[in-house]
Amino acid sequence: MIYLDNAATTPVREEVINVIQKSMLDDWGNPSSTHNNGRKAKAKLEVSRRLFAKDMGADSGEIFFTSGATESIYLALLNFVENGAKHLIACKTEHKAVLDSVAFLADKHGISHSILDVSKDGLISLEALQSILAQEQAATCAVAIMHTNNESGVIQALEDISQLCREHDAFFFCDAVQSGLTHSIHVKELGIHGMSFSAHKMYGPKGVGLLYLDKALKRTSLTKGGGQERGLRPGTENMPGILGFAKAWELARKEQASFRTHTLELKQHAIQLIKSKYPEAYIGSGEAPHILHFGIPTTKKTDTVLMELDLNNVCLSAGSACQSGSHKQSHVVEAMGLPTDFVYLRMSFGKGNTKSEIDYAIAHI
Ligand SMILES: Cc1ncc(COP(=O)(O)O)c(C=O)c1O
């Protein structure tokens, strides 16, 4: 199998599996227990929390473990609303976890929201953002703009966005799920109030995520019960998952530079092959080294192209895994206003991929 869908999920790496197994066999105590067995687990939990906090420039009290980025995103936006946000702002190419949370929260809390357009290059207009922030100056705004787009690989200008949020006293949330392997984001330098990551996009296990939430915010939880995760996320922590996530994170940080170099080389190789096979192909301008968004001129349907690839043992996708099977044009392609007579695909590279895999995949497109 040739797996070129690493933005959908990544395999769990062996070092991570070893940590998870050890946690289940040896350190299985409940971190809330006060006896030695529990304290041992608690110590490991807090070491993991500090690792994430240090890398992001946050306090460890600002790191919360969740079931994944979808939960982290909703929790962050809910907390912004509970802390007084009266107008929510996102952009059309955000992940559905953001778009649906914004729409739901705005409706549920009777507040307004704006969804910014993006250019053909997938970028938001800073002028448009500024104009909404200025227009809404009587209301506290909360802005949710992702770093790396999961489909187009477009990277938004976090510094400029956060500067605007600072100038207008707006909360700023950044979904950084697709940047976990490629970027280090310092939340305090950037003035970010909330940020999400997901372990399964980083060679960690599924069902574990992380939320950074600024300590200045009063916290509201989704569920009620115990006081775990400082009340923000009650319930016994997923210890094997969290320790596995921490290992995946530690290795990702160590290998960040080589991961970038390796995936960028694969991306450039793929672009060359696509261009020579389909001179009129659309090649996305997204700067993420590990995500290539491209379009080919064909009368075939997207599903047919993907199925043919699948029959040849090539795993590729048209975009977000959560949206697959919907048979609708991707909301990212629509938002970018790309021509409709192309089939758009996402090839996302991982640390184990090789150029010969790319050769094989493109020969079968
Ligand atoms: C950009 C982005 N945000 C959020 C998510 C949701 O992450 P999770 O699967 O951890 O809920 C994904 C995963 O598809 C993603 O790519």
Coordinates of N, CA, C and O and ligand atoms in Angstrom, one line a residue, residues 7-8 67-71 73 95 97 146 148-150 175 177-178 197-198 200-201 208 320-322, ligand 1:
A7 N -2.3 13.8 5.9 CA -3.0 14.9 6.6 C -4.3 14.3 7.2 O -4.9 15.0 8.1
A8 N -4.7 13.2 6.7 CA -6.0 12.6 7.3 C -5.6 11.9 8.6 O -6.3 12.1 9.7
S67 N -10.1 14.8 23.9 CA -10.2 13.6 23.0 C -9.8 13.8 21.6 O -9.8 12.9 20.7
G68 N -9.4 15.0 21.3 CA -8.9 15.3 19.9 C -9.1 16.8 19.6 O -9.7 17.6 20.4
A69 N -8.7 17.2 18.4 CA -8.8 18.6 18.1 C -10.3 19.1 18.0 O -10.6 20.3 18.3
T70 N -11.2 18.2 17.5 CA -12.6 18.7 17.4 C -13.1 19.2 18.7 O -13.7 20.2 18.8
E71 N -12.8 18.4 19.8 CA -13.2 18.8 21.1 C -12.5 20.0 21.6 O -13.1 21.0 22.1
I73 N -11.3 22.5 19.8 CA -11.8 23.6 19.1 C -13.1 24.1 19.7 O -13.3 25.3 20.0
H95 N -11.5 24.3 9.0 CA -12.0 22.9 9.2 C -13.5 23.0 9.7 O -13.8 23.9 10.4
A97 N -14.8 21.5 11.9 CA -14.9 21.6 13.4 C -15.0 23.0 13.9 O -15.7 23.3 14.9
M146 N -7.1 29.2 11.3 CA -6.1 28.1 11.4 C -4.7 28.5 10.9 O -4.6 29.5 10.2
T148 N -2.0 26.0 9.3 CA -1.9 25.3 8.0 C -3.2 24.7 7.7 O -3.8 24.0 8.5
N149 N -3.7 25.0 6.5 CA -4.9 24.4 6.0 C -4.8 22.9 5.7 O -3.8 22.6 5.0
N150 N -5.7 22.1 6.2 CA -5.6 20.7 6.0 C -5.8 20.2 4.6 O -5.4 19.1 4.2
D175 N -6.3 26.9 15.1 CA -6.3 25.5 14.9 C -4.9 25.1 14.2 O -4.7 25.4 13.0
V177 N -3.5 22.1 14.1 CA -3.4 20.6 13.9 C -2.4 20.2 12.8 O -1.6 19.3 13.0
Q178 N -2.5 20.9 11.7 CA -1.7 20.4 10.5 C -0.3 21.0 10.6 O 0.5 20.8 9.7
F197 N -4.2 20.9 18.9 CA -3.4 19.9 18.2 C -4.0 18.6 18.4 O -4.8 18.4 19.3
S198 N -3.6 17.6 17.5 CA -4.2 16.3 17.6 C -3.1 15.3 17.4 O -2.3 15.4 16.5
H200 N -3.1 12.1 16.5 CA -3.0 11.2 15.4 C -2.5 11.8 14.1 O -2.4 11.1 13.1
K201 N -2.3 13.1 14.1 CA -1.7 13.8 12.9 C -0.2 13.8 13.0 O 0.5 14.3 12.2
V208 N -6.8 11.5 21.1 CA -6.1 12.3 22.1 C -5.8 13.7 21.4 O -5.3 13.7 20.3
S320 N -10.6 16.8 3.4 CA -10.8 16.4 4.8 C -11.4 15.0 4.8 O -12.5 14.7 4.2
A321 N -10.9 14.1 5.6 CA -11.4 12.8 5.8 C -12.9 12.8 6.4 O -13.7 12.0 6.0
C322 N -13.1 13.8 7.2 CA -14.4 14.0 7.8 C -15.5 14.3 6.8 O -16.7 14.1 7.0
Ligands
LIG1 C1 -7.1 21.3 10.5 C2 -7.8 20.3 11.3 N1 -8.5 20.6 12.4 C3 -9.2 19.8 13.2 C4 -9.2 18.4 12.9 C5 -9.9 17.5 13.8 O1 -9.0 16.7 14.5 P1 -9.5 15.4 15.4 O2 -9.5 14.3 14.4 O3 -8.4 15.2 16.4 O4 -10.8 15.7 16.0 C6 -8.5 18.0 11.8 C7 -8.5 16.6 11.4 O5 -9.0 16.2 10.3 C8 -7.8 18.9 11.0 O6 -7.1 18.5 9.9

